[in-house]
Tab-separated table of C-alpha atoms and ligand atoms in Angstrom:
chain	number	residue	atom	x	y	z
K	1	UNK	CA	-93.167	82.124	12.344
K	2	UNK	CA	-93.624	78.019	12.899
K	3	UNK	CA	-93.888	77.601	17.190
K	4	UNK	CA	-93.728	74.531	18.248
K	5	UNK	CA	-95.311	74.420	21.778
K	6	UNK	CA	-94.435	71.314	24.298
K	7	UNK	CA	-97.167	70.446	27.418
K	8	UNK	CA	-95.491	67.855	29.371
K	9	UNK	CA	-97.687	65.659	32.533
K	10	UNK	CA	-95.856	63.103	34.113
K	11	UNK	CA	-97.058	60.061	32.051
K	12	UNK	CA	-97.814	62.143	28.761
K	13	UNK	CA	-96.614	64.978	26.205
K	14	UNK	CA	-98.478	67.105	24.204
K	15	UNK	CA	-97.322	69.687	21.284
K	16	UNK	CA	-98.696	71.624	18.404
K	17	UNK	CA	-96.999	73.117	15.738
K	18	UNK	CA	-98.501	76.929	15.619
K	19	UNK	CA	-98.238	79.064	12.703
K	20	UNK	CA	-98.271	82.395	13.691
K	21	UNK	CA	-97.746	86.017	12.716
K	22	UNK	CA	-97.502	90.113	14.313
K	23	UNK	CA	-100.657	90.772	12.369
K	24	UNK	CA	-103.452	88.045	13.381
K	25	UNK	CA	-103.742	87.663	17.280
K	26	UNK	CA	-107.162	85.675	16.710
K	27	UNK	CA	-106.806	81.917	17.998
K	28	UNK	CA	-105.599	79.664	15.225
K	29	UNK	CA	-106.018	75.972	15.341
K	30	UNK	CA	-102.620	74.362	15.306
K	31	UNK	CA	-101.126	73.276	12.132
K	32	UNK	CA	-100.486	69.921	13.289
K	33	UNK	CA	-100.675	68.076	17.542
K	34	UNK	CA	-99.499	65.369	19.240
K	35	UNK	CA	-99.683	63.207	21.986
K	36	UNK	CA	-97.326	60.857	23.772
K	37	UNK	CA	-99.346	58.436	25.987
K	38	UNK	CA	-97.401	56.341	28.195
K	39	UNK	CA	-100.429	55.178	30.204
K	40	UNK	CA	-101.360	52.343	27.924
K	41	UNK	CA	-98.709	49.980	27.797
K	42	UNK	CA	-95.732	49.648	30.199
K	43	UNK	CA	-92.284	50.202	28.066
K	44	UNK	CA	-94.774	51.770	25.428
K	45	UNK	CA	-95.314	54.897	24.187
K	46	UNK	CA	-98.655	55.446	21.942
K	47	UNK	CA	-98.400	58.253	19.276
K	48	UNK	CA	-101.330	60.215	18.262
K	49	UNK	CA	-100.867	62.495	15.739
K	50	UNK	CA	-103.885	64.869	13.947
K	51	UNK	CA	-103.059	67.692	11.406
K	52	UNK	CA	-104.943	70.770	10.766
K	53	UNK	CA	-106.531	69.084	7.566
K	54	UNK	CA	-107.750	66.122	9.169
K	55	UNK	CA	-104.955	63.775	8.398
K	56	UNK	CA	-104.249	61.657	11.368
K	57	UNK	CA	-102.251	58.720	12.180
K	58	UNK	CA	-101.680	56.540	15.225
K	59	UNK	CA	-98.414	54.417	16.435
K	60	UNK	CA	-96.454	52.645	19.185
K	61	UNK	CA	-93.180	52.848	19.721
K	62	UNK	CA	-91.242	50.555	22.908
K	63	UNK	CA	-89.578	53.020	24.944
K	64	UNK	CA	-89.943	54.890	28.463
K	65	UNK	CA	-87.459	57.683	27.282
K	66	UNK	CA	-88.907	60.822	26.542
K	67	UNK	CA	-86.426	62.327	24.295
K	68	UNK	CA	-86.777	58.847	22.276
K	69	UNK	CA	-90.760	59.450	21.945
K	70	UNK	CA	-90.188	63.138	21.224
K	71	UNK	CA	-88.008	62.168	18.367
K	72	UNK	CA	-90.220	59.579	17.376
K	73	UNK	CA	-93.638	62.175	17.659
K	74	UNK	CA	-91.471	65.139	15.715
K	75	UNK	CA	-90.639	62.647	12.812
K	76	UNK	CA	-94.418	62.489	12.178
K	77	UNK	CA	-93.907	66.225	11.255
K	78	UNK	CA	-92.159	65.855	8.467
K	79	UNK	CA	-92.982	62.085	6.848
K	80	UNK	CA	-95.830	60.406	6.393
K	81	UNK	CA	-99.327	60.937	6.118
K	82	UNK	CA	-98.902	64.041	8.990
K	83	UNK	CA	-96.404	65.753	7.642
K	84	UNK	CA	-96.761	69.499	7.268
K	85	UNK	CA	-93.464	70.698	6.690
K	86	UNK	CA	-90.097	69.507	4.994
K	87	UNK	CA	-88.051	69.832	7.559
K	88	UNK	CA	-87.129	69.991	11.395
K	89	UNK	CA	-85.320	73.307	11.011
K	90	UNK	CA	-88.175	75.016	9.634
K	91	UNK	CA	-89.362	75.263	13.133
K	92	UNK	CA	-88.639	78.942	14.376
K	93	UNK	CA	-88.930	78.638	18.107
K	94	UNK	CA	-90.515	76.384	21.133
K	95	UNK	CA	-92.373	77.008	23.772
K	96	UNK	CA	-92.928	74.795	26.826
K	97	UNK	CA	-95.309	74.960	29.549
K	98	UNK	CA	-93.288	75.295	33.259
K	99	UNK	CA	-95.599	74.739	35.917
K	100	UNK	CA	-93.598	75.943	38.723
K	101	UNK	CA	-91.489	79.431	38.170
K	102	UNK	CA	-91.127	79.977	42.004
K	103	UNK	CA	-90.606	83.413	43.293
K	104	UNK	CA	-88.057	84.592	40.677
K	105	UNK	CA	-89.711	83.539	37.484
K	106	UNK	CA	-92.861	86.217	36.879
K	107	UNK	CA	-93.322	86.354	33.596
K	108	UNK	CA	-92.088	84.067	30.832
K	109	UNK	CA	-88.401	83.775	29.880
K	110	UNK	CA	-85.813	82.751	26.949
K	111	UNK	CA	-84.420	79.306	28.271
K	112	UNK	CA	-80.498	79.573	29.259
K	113	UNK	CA	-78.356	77.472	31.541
K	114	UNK	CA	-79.796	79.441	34.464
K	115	UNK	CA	-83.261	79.275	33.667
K	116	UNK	CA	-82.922	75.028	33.391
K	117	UNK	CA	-81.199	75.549	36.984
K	118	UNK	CA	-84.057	77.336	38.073
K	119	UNK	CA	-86.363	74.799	36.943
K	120	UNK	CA	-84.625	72.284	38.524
K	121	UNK	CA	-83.801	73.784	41.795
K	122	UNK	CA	-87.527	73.962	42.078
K	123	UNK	CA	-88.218	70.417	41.046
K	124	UNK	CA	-89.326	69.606	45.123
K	125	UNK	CA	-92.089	72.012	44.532
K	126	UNK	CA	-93.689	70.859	41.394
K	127	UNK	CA	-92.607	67.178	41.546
K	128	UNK	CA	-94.345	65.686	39.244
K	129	UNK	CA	-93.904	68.460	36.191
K	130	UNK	CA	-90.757	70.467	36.876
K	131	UNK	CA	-88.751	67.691	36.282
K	132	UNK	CA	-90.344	66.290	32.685
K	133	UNK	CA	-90.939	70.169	31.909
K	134	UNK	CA	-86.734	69.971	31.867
K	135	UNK	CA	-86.540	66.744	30.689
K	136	UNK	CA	-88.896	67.784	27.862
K	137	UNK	CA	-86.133	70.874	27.162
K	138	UNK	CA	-82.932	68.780	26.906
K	139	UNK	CA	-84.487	66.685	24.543
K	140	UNK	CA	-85.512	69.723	22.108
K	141	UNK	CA	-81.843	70.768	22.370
K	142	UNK	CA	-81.312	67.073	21.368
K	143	UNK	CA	-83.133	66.869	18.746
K	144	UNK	CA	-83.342	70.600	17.183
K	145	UNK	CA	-80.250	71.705	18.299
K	146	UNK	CA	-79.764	75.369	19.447
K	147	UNK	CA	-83.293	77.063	18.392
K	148	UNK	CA	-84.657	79.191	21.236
K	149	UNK	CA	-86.606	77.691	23.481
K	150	UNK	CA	-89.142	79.243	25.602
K	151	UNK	CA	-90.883	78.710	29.699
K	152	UNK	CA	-94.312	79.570	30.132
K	153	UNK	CA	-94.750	79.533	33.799
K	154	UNK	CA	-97.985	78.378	35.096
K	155	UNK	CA	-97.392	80.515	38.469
K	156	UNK	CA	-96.415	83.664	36.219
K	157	UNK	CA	-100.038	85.241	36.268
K	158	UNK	CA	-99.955	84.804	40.403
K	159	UNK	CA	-96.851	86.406	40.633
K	160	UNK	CA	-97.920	89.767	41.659
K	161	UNK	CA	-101.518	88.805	43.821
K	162	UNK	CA	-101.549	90.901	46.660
K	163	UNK	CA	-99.215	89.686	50.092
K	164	UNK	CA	-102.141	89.556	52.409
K	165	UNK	CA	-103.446	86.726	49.325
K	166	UNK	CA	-99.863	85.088	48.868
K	167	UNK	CA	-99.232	84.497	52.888
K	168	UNK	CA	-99.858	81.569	54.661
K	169	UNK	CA	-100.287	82.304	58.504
K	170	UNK	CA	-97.717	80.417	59.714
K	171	UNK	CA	-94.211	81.148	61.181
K	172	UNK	CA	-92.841	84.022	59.509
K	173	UNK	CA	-89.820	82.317	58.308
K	174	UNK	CA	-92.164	80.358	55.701
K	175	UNK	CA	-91.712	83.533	53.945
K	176	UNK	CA	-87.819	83.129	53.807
K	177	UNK	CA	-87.763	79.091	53.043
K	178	UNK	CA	-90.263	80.011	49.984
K	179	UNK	CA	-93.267	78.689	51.321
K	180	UNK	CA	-96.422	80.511	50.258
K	181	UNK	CA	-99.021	80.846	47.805
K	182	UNK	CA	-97.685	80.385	44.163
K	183	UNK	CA	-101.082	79.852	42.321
K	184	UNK	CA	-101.338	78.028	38.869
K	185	UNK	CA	-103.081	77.532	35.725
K	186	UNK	CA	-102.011	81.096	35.269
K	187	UNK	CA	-101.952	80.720	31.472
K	188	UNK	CA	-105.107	79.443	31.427
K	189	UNK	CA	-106.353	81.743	33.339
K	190	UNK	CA	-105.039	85.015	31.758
K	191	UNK	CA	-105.958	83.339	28.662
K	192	UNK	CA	-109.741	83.322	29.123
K	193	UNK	CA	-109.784	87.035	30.844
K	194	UNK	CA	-108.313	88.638	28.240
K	195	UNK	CA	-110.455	86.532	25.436
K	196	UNK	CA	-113.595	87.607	27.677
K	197	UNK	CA	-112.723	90.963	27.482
K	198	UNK	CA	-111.747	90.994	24.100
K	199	UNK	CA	-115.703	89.082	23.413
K	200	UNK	CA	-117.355	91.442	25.109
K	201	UNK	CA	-115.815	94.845	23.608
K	202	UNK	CA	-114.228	95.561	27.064
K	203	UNK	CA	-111.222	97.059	28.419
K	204	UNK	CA	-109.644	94.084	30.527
K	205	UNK	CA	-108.628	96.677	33.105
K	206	UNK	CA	-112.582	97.460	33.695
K	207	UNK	CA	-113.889	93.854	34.566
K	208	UNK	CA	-113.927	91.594	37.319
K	209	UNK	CA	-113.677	88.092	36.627
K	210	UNK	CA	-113.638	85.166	38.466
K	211	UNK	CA	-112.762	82.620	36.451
K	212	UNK	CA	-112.847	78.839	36.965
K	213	UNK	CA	-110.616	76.397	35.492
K	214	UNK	CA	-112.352	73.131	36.291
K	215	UNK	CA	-110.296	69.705	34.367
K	216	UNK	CA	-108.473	67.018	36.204
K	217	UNK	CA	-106.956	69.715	37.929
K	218	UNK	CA	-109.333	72.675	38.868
K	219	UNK	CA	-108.099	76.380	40.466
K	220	UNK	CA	-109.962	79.449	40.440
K	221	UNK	CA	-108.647	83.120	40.211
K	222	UNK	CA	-110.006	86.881	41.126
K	223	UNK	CA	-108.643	89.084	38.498
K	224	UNK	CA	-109.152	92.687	39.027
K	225	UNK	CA	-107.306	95.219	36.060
K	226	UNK	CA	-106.122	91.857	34.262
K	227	UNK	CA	-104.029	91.050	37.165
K	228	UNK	CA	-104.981	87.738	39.272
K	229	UNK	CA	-105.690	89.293	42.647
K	230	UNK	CA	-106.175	85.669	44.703
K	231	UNK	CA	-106.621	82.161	43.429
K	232	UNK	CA	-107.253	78.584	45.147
K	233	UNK	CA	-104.155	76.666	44.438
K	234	UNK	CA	-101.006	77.492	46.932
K	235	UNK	CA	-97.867	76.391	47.620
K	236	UNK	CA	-98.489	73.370	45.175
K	237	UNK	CA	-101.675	72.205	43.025
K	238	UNK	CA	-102.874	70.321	45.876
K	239	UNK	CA	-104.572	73.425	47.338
K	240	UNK	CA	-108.151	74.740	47.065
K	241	UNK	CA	-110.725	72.871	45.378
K	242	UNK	CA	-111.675	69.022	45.263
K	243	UNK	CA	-110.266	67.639	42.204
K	244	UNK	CA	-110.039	64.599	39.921
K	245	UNK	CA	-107.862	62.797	41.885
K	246	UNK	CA	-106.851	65.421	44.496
K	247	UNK	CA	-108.290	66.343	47.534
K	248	UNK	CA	-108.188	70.435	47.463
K	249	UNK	CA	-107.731	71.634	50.789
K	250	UNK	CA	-108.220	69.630	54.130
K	251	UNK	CA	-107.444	70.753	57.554
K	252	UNK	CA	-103.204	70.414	58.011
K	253	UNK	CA	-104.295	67.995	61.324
K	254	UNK	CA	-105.551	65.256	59.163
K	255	UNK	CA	-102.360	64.248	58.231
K	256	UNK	CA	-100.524	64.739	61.296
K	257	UNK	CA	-102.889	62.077	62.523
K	258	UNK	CA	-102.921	59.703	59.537
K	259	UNK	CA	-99.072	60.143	60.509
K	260	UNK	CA	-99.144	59.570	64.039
K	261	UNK	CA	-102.249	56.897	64.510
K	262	UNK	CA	-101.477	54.873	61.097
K	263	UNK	CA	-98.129	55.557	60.903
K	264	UNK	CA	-98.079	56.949	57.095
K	265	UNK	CA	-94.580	58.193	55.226
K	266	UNK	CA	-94.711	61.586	53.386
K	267	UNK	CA	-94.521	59.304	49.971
K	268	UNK	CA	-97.747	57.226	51.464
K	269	UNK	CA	-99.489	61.027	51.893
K	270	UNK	CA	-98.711	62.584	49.246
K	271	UNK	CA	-100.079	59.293	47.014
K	272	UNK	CA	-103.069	59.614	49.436
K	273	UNK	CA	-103.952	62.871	48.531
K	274	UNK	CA	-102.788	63.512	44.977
K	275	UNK	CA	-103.870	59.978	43.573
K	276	UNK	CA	-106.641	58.507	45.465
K	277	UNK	CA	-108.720	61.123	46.408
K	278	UNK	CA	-111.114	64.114	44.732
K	279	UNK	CA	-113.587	62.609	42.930
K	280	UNK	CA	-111.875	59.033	42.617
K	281	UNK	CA	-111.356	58.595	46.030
K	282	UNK	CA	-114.823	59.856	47.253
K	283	UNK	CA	-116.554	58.144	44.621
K	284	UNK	CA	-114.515	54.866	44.300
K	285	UNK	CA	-115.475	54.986	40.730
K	286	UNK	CA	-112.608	57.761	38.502
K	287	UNK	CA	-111.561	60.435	38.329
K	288	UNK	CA	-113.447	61.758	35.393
K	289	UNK	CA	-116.548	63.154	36.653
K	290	UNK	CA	-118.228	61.665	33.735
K	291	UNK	CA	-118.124	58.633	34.904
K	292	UNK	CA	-119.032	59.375	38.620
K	293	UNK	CA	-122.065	61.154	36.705
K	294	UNK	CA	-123.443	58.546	35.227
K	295	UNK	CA	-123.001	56.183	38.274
K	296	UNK	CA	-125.045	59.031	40.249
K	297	UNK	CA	-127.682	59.188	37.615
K	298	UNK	CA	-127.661	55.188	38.792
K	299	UNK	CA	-128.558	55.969	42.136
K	300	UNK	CA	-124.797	55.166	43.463
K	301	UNK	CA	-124.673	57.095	46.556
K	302	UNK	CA	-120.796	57.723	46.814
K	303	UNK	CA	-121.067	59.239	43.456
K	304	UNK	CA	-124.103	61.004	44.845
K	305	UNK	CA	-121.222	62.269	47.387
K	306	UNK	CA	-118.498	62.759	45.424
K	307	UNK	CA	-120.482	65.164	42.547
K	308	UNK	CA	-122.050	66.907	46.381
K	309	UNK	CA	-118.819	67.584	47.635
K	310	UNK	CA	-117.071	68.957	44.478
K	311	UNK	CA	-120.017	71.403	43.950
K	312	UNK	CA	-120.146	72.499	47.069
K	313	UNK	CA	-116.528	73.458	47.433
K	314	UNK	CA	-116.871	75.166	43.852
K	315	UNK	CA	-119.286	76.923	45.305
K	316	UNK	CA	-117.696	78.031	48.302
K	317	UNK	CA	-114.384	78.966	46.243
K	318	UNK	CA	-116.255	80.708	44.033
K	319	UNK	CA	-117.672	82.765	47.128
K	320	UNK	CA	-114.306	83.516	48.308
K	321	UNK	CA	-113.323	84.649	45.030
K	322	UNK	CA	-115.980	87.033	45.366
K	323	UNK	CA	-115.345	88.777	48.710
K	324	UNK	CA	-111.209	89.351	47.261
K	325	UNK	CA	-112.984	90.965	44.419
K	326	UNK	CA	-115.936	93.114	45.859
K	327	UNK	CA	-118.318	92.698	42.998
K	328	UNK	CA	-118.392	90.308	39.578
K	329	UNK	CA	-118.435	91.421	36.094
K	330	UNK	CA	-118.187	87.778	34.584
K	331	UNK	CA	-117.731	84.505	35.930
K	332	UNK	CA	-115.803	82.188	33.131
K	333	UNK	CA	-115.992	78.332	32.635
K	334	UNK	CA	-113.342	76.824	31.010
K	335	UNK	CA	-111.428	73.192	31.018
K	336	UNK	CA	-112.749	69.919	30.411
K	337	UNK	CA	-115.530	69.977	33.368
K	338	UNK	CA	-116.087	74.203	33.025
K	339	UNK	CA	-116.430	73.493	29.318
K	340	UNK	CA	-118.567	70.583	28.811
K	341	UNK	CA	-120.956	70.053	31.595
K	342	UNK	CA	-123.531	72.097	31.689
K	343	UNK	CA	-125.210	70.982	35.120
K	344	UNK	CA	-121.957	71.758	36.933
K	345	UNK	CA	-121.741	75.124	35.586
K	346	UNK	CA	-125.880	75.101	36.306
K	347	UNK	CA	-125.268	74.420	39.770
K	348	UNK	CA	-122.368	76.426	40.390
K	349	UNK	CA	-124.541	79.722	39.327
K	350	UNK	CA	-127.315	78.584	41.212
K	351	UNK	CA	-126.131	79.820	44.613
K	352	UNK	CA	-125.196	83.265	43.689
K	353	UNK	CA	-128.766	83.850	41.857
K	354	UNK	CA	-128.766	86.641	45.162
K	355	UNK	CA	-126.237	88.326	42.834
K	356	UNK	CA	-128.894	89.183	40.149
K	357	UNK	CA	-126.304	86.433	38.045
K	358	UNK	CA	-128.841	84.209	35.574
K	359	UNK	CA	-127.679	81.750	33.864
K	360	UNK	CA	-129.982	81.003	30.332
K	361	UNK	CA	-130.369	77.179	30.697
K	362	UNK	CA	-131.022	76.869	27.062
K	363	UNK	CA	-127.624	78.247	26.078
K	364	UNK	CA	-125.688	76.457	28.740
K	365	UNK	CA	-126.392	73.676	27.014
K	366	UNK	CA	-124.617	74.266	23.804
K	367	UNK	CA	-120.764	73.564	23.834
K	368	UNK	CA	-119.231	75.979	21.671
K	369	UNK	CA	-115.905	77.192	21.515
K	370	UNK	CA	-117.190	80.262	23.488
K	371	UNK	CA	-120.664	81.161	24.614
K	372	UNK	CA	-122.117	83.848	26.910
K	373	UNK	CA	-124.549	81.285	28.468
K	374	UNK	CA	-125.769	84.000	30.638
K	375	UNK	CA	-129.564	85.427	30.403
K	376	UNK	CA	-129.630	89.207	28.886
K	377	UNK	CA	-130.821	90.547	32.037
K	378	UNK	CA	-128.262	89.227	33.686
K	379	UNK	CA	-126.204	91.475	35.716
K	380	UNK	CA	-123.342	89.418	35.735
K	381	UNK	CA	-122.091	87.954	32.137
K	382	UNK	CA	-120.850	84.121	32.097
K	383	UNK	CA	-118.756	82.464	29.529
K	384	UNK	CA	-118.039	79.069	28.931
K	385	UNK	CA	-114.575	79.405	27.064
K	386	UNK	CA	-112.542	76.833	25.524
K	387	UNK	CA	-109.051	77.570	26.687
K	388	UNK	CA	-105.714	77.691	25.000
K	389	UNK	CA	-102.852	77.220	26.543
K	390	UNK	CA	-100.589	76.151	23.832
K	391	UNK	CA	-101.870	78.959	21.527
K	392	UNK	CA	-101.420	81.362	24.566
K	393	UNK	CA	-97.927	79.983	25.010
K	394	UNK	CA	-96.951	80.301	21.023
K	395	UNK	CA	-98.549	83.803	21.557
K	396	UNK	CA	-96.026	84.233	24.319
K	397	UNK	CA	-92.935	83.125	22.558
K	398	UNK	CA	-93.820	85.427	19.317
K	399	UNK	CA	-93.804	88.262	21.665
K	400	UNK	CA	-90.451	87.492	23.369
K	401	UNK	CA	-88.332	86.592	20.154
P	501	ADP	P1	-106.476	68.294	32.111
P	501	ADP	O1	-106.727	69.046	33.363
P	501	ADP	O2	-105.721	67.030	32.326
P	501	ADP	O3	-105.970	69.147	30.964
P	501	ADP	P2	-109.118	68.446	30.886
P	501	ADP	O4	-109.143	69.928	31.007
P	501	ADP	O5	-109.193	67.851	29.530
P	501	ADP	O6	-107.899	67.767	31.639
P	501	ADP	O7	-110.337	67.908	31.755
P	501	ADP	C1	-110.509	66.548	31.922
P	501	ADP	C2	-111.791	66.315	32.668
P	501	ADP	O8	-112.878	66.963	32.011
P	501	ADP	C3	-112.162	64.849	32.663
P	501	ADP	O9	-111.578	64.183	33.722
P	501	ADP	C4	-113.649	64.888	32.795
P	501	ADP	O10	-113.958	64.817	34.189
P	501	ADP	C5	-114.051	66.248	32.312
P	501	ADP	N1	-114.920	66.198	31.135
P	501	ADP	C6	-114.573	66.147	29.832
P	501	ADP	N2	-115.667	66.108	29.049
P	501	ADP	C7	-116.739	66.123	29.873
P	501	ADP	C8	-118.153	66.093	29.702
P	501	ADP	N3	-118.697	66.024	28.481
P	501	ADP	N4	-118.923	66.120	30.793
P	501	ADP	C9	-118.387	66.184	32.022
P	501	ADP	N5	-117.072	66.224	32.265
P	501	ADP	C10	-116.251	66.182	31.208
């Protein structure tokens, strides 16, 4: 079966072309992925394209639609150097990562006229992915007519934490309006427990893992018997820990004064805290900690603060983790940060040493697909992982068709 799997963020889209069959449930690399990159250029779309044999091509093409650049990425499928098969309608099914599935979506779904309502009815939740997840939809039934189409929710692995984890403590009525903890990253997540069980010869349903998905976005999740039992993002991503570009969590009163003393609009806020702050707005440098590294190996002293702050708030997540879990089996890296830096994953073990957990610095400094960087005394395993979503999502859509 050929799955084509779609990952939209508000300025970019990503898909692979999966094959995939009943019998081999191992990760496969992708046939063929692409990339639309609006970032560059404004009115431009760039076009990265890489096959499974190493083929790879590059374009630009001058539009801000996105059903015009999907067209213009799925055309690499089938001419030019990238092509890897003859036609469009070889394509069995797609998949598309949903970030928000709100209280009704729990698990992943065929896509019908009330599923796209759904997704758009919770648009003010997810603002900027609900609507391009859609958007990203409608142009697949564009362009490849009536083949089933698939929603991965990213909240689908939260669904069933427990409702002393999914309550805020506010008025009651929150409840009723909606307004509690959703979590996300769930694919992610569930992804990497059941590859860490499935690595270390386990039963999923015997470990505890904490596992921490640490890229521009970072969340963290307690999953007891496969099921995520708490996790740090809420409501919305903006929850939990510091981030790229996002704060995490701050105390509720900060912006009821930025509102009253300076005035700000909920549009100024919510730039504020999803754009310009995390390790950007600390550091005044990016948003990719590699860059605020190296300006701290410089002796820059907000980047000194910035790489402080998100370690200690790792930390401290990771500690809460802990307590909704009562004991650790294996703490998992994974994303771009939990993947490839080893002296963030270094310092993040360092504070629960008291937990018998060793990390083996030699191995922590290999980046493999997987490793169990942890010591063999150990009494806690850790795993950095490399985490697949879109195969995870494919995975998903086999399953359901
Ligand atoms: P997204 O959350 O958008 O999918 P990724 O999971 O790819 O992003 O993570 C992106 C982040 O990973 C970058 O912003 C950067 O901070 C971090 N990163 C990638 N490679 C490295 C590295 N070698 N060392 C430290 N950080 C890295």
């Amino acid at each position: 079966m050929k799955i084509l799997v779609l990952n939209a963020g508000s300025s970019s889209h990503k898909c692979r072309l999966y094959e995939l069959n009943q019998q081999n449930r191992d990760p496969a690399p992708p046939l063929w992925q692409g990339q639309l990159d609006w970032t560059h250029q404004p009115g431009q779309v760039e076009l990265s394209v890489e096959t499974a044999e190493g083929k790879s091509q590059q374009t630009a093409v001058e539009t801000t639609d996105r059903t015009e650049g999907l067209k213009a990425l799925l055309e690499t499928l089938i001419e030019g150097p990238t092509a890897v098969i003859e036609a469009l309608g070889e394509i069995d099914a797609v998949g598309h990562r949903v970030v928000h599935g709100g209280e009704d979506y729990q698990q992943s779904v065929v896509i019908d006229a009330a599923v796209k309502d759904a997704i758009a009815s919770l648009a003010p939740l997810a603002p900027a992915h609900n609507p391009v997840n859609l958007q990203g939809i409608e142009a697949i039934e564009k362009l490849l007519g009536n083949v089933p189409q698939v929603a991965v929710f990213d909240t689908a692995f939260h669904a069933q934490m427990p409702e002393a984890a999914a309550t805020y403590p506010g008025p009651y009525d929150w409840l009723d309006q909606g307004i509690r903890r959703y979590g996300f990253h769930g694919t992610s997540h569930q992804y990497c427990a059941e590859r860490v069980a499935q690595l270390q010869g386990a039963d999923l349903a015997d470990l505890r893992l904490i596992t921490c998905h640490l890229g521009n976005g970072c969340s963290l999740a307690a999953i007891r018997q496969g099921r995520s039992v708490d996790t740090t993002m809420g409501f919305t991503p903006l929850d939990g820990l510091m981030m790229g570009s996002r704060s995490g969590a701050v105390d509720p009163s900060i912006l009821i004064y930025l509102q009253r003393q300076q005035g700000y609009t909920p549009d100024q806020l919510d730039q504020l805290l999803n754009k310009e702050s995390g390790l950007k707005g600390l550091s005044g440098i990016s948003n990719d900690l590699r860059a605020v590294s190296e300006a701290k190996s410089k002796g820059n002293p907000r980047a000194q603060l910035a790489y402080d702050v998100f370690i200690h708030r790792l930390r401290r997540g990771i500690g809460s983790m802990l307590a909704s879990l009562g004991g650790l089996d294996a703490l998992v890296f994974t994303g771009g940060i939990g993947e490839h830096s080893p002296p963030v994953r270094q310092a993040a073990c360092e504070a629960f040493g008291f937990l018998n957990l060793q990390l083996d610095a030699q191995a922590n400094q290999h980046t493999d697909e997987y490793r169990d960087i942890a010591t063999a005394e150990s009494a806690v395993r850790i795993w950095a992982i490399h985490t697949q979503e879109e195969w995870a999502i494919a995975q998903d859509c086999l399953r359901l068709l």
